[in-house]
Amino acid sequence: MAAPMLNQPNSLLANMFAAGLLDDQFQELQMLQEGSAPDFIVKVVTLFCEDGERIIGEIAKLLDKPCVDYDKVGGFVRQLKGSSASIGALRVKNSCIQFHQCCQEKSKDGCVNSLDSVRNDFYDLCSMFKLHASAGPAGAGLPKQ
Amino acid sequence: MGDEYQCESDDEVAPPMWPNVGDAHQKQFKMEKLGKDDDALNDVEFREQPARADLHRLKEIASSEKGASQMQYFVKHWEYKRASNALLLSEELGRLSQQRKEIEEKKQQILEEQRFQDENYYAAKRQVPILDEVYKNEWKRPSKKTDDHSRNQELKIDAEYNTISYWKERAMRLEEALEASLERERALEEKLEEDIKNLQSHTPVEEFSGMLKRADYFLHLVLQSAPIVIAHQDADLRYRFIFNHFPTLADEDVIGKTDHEILSGEGIDEMNNVKREVMAKGIPTKREFVFNTPLFGAKTFVTYIEPVFSKSGETIGVNYVAMDITDQVKTREKMADIRVREAIQKAKETELSRSLHITEETMRAKQMLATMSHEIRSPLSGVLSMAEILAATKLDKEQYQLLEVMLSSGDLVLQLINDILDLSKVESGAMKLEATTFRPREVVKHVLQTAAASLKKELTLEGFIGDDVPLEVIGDVLRIRQILTNLISNAVKFTHDGTVGIKLRLVDKQQAGCEIENGQLHMRAHPASSVTTAAENSAASPRNCDKDASRCSSREDVCQNGVVSNENFREYHAGEVVWLQCDVHDTGIGIPEKALPCLFKRYMQASTDHARKYGGTGLGLAICKQLVELMGGTLTVVSYEDEGSTFTFMIPCKIPAKEENSDDPDDEASTRNNLTINDIEGSFVFKPKVRPSLLSSGVPIMNNTKFFGSNLMCYDSTNVIEDHKPFSNGFISTEDNSGKCAPAASQSNGPNVSSIDEEKNDCSMVFELNSQAERVSSSRADTTSVSGAGIQEGRKACKALEENSLNKKSKCSPSSSKAKILLVEDNKVNIMVAKSMLVPLGHGIDIVNNGLEAIRAVQRHQYDIILMDVHMPVMDGLQATKLIRCFENTGCWDASVKPEDNEMIANSAISSDCVQDKKGKRVPIIAMTANSFAESADECLAAGMDSYISKPMNFQKTKECLQRYLLSQ
């Protein structure tokens, strides 16, 4: 990821695709945006970031408790998984799938580790989105290559 | 040596040949024998009568080389013994002569003494008792002292020395002593002589026989414990000696006889030949002989045969030792067998691992293909959806054409990839069949409708359904639909004019097999049109249908046929397995006989010519066959070139439980229409052209159709294929249209709905499908394929309408009012995304966040479709669906979700009729599942959902799904 490229919103997105942060579901959103509201993606992504932050906070709180309610954790994880799947946040989604597995196994260590990786992936993505939003016109179209 | 040796030599028996071992062993052996059984006396007998030999022969053998050396040994031994005996004797003689000498000396002394005494005392007697002393000293050494004493006493007894009486006395005593001494001397001499004589009587012959006896005895003792047969045979192979540990014959029966005289059977000849060979060659041999004689059964002996030579080198016979190794041979054979088996096993294992390896490789290749296909599919769908969206924008004519090509090629690729995925899924065993309750009649109808909708040719599509086909069965409806669609599209593809049809009927399993055979034979015998032939042939077919639907035989005919009349009213038991047979027939180009065998193989088409002309990959039939076989059924084909083909598949289906039947919307529909369940049957025809005669009857066809309840749709064939503009096709619900449908409508922009005269054909429907092309541009009416220009024209016509309206999409929608969708989803992001997909489609959306809210919403409003998330808080999608379905079936809500009064008041705006309507109508509920695994889908369908779309939602999928369910209403 060369530094000058970061300024280019489209190449930034292209890089996000290439790095596996996003998948074609995001393209789907881009496609939808073209047909409807121009700020759709920004709205969705903002919602996703806010909602995700909230969910991660909730999960962290739950995991801090001495007796973890894995069903509740699992519910939150599923929510985050659903959101990330919807916006095409591939890496977050995959981390969530692993996290969910850990919840089903009721493994505290696994959950804590998974939370870390989910958090990392999530903030990575959100910061990229923010960078993208600040770098170019909101919700630029498909990366043209 | 001396005394000890002398003592031994005095013993009559000579030392044995095996001095130390022999005695010890003999003793031990005897002890053992005594301990084991009471046969100890046997030994003695052996000794007395070693009768297992021809003793005359002994002499002869003795003259052989070995015999000579043995004799030499004996002679040497004897000579040695004799020499030692002689030595002993001469020593004895020496000692005796010394004694004699001493005696003589003593005598002399005595005589001298006597002479002296005589000189002095004139004594007469000169006998001295010294001999006595000597004698006693020699022979009775222990008593020597006493003797000395007694002699001294004796000498001193008579007192008066030098008296005459003393001398007399003395002389007399000495004389007596002398006499006794002489007597003893004589006795000794006698004994000596006797000894000498005795020595002479030990001749070599006696010695030999003694030794031989001992040897024989010893041998027998040893042999007693040896499980072998030892024998000697002479040059004529007559037994001269035998020792058999397990005698089956008495020795007398053996000695002097040949093998042939004793035994008969397998192996004897061979052994004799070998013996002769050994005699001839003079070389010992070891061999195994397998005997099978009546005397001792099947036995294997290992035999060592040794020739016996005379001194002159001639062979005079053979010795042999045989040992029974039957058990060992058996073991050996078993071992060999095991080894062979092991080798085979190993070879098999190698083969297996090799094939396993190959299979793995294949699987990997398939996996790779599947993965690749999947990977290709995702971007391709992106390309296609974008192209579709592009098609919705303003384009000029040329761009449209290009886009059309792009879309159709894209669709082809997508179809191909889907086929590959399906096939690899089936082949890798990953394909899971779902068991859902479905209505076979509906499926057939749907498939035909779909085919009719995309029909680009002037073909008649017809469907016949047997009266006995159950209303509902359990099976994988998606796959069955796939098979039917595939077969129908094949049929349509290869048929240029005439008819394509589906015939569904029930068959007995027993009947099923032979019926096909009959059908085939019949076909061969009377190469008539496949349609009529198939109808005639099917014994189970309830009615004979001609191409012309108006001539469909009526119910009376069916009853006259008698074959199925009972079946019509047959009670199906829950769980019972019925066999559905489905024929897909056409009047197309047919399949050449030589192409039939590879028809169902992958990537195979009847010929390369066909591939060029008709396109396609040749995967369709392979998938169909695999799917049918996966369901436990069979797929067969009968075909005649230029006459048509009939693909027949039979699948087993279960009858669902009764109660599921009872809450069937059809029941309600039928009660509404005052029809009994027996009237649900049918044949239906989709005709390519309008027939005025039929059009004139304008009787609403709704009354006797069950397939769609009251929501029968009429399709206009050409429009459906243009699915990028799905709502621009003139579908009009017959509810709105049935009354208005006039013959003139065929020329108008509306669809033409007509029905066969009800009196004649109470159960038939005819969909007269008027080609849209006909009304848009008459020039397109005759074309059999879509031309870009045609589409363009159609599009333009529609576009003109669009441009006139603000909401172009809703204007183009079939019911001229947008569909109302209820979106049930708790995830905000998902809601946003879903909304963004649904809004462009022009539908009204209500959004609720959980199942309970969804129910409340349903209680307040009527929706055309519900998109339901599965996992939600408060109440999940499955539960909500169950409750909604329950309401639809019963008309009242479950107590837990009963609408509150104020809601009812709000609802009262809707008339009671509407409520009635609402009750009977089944809202399509589409699940939105995060994972599209089979089990999850099962749950959804089991809960009463109609279908599912997997998340993340995809514009294309969502659109297709909505289209499907909104259209069918």
Short mmCIF file of C-alpha atoms in Angstrom, two decimals, chain B residues 383-396 399-407 722-726 791-792 795 799 802 808-809 959:
data_model
loop_
_atom_site.label_atom_id
_atom_site.label_comp_id
_atom_site.label_asym_id
_atom_site.label_seq_id
_atom_site.Cartn_x
_atom_site.Cartn_y
_atom_site.Cartn_z
CA VAL B 383 -21.17 -8.33 -13.92
CA LEU B 384 -24.63 -9.51 -14.77
CA SER B 385 -26.41 -7.43 -12.20
CA MET B 386 -24.52 -4.40 -13.32
CA ALA B 387 -25.38 -5.14 -16.87
CA GLU B 388 -29.00 -5.39 -15.87
CA ILE B 389 -28.86 -2.12 -14.09
CA LEU B 390 -27.16 -0.70 -17.12
CA ALA B 391 -30.02 -1.98 -19.21
CA ALA B 392 -32.39 0.03 -17.09
CA THR B 393 -30.63 3.23 -18.06
CA LYS B 394 -31.02 5.18 -21.28
CA LEU B 395 -29.20 3.43 -24.05
CA ASP B 396 -29.29 3.67 -27.75
CA GLN B 399 -25.93 -0.39 -26.95
CA TYR B 400 -29.05 -2.37 -26.19
CA GLN B 401 -28.09 -5.02 -28.66
CA LEU B 402 -24.66 -5.32 -27.18
CA LEU B 403 -26.13 -5.46 -23.73
CA GLU B 404 -28.56 -8.15 -24.77
CA VAL B 405 -25.74 -10.30 -26.05
CA MET B 406 -23.78 -9.62 -22.92
CA LEU B 407 -26.67 -10.61 -20.70
CA GLU B 722 -37.07 -10.31 -20.65
CA ASP B 723 -36.53 -10.50 -17.01
CA HIS B 724 -34.56 -7.34 -16.85
CA LYS B 725 -37.91 -5.73 -17.18
CA PRO B 726 -39.91 -8.11 -15.15
CA ILE B 791 -36.64 -6.69 -27.97
CA GLN B 792 -35.69 -3.23 -28.67
CA ARG B 795 -38.65 -2.15 -24.88
CA LYS B 799 -40.40 2.83 -22.37
CA GLU B 802 -42.43 4.64 -18.54
CA LYS B 808 -41.80 4.25 -13.93
CA LYS B 809 -41.31 1.04 -12.09
CA LYS B 959 -35.15 -9.35 -7.09
#
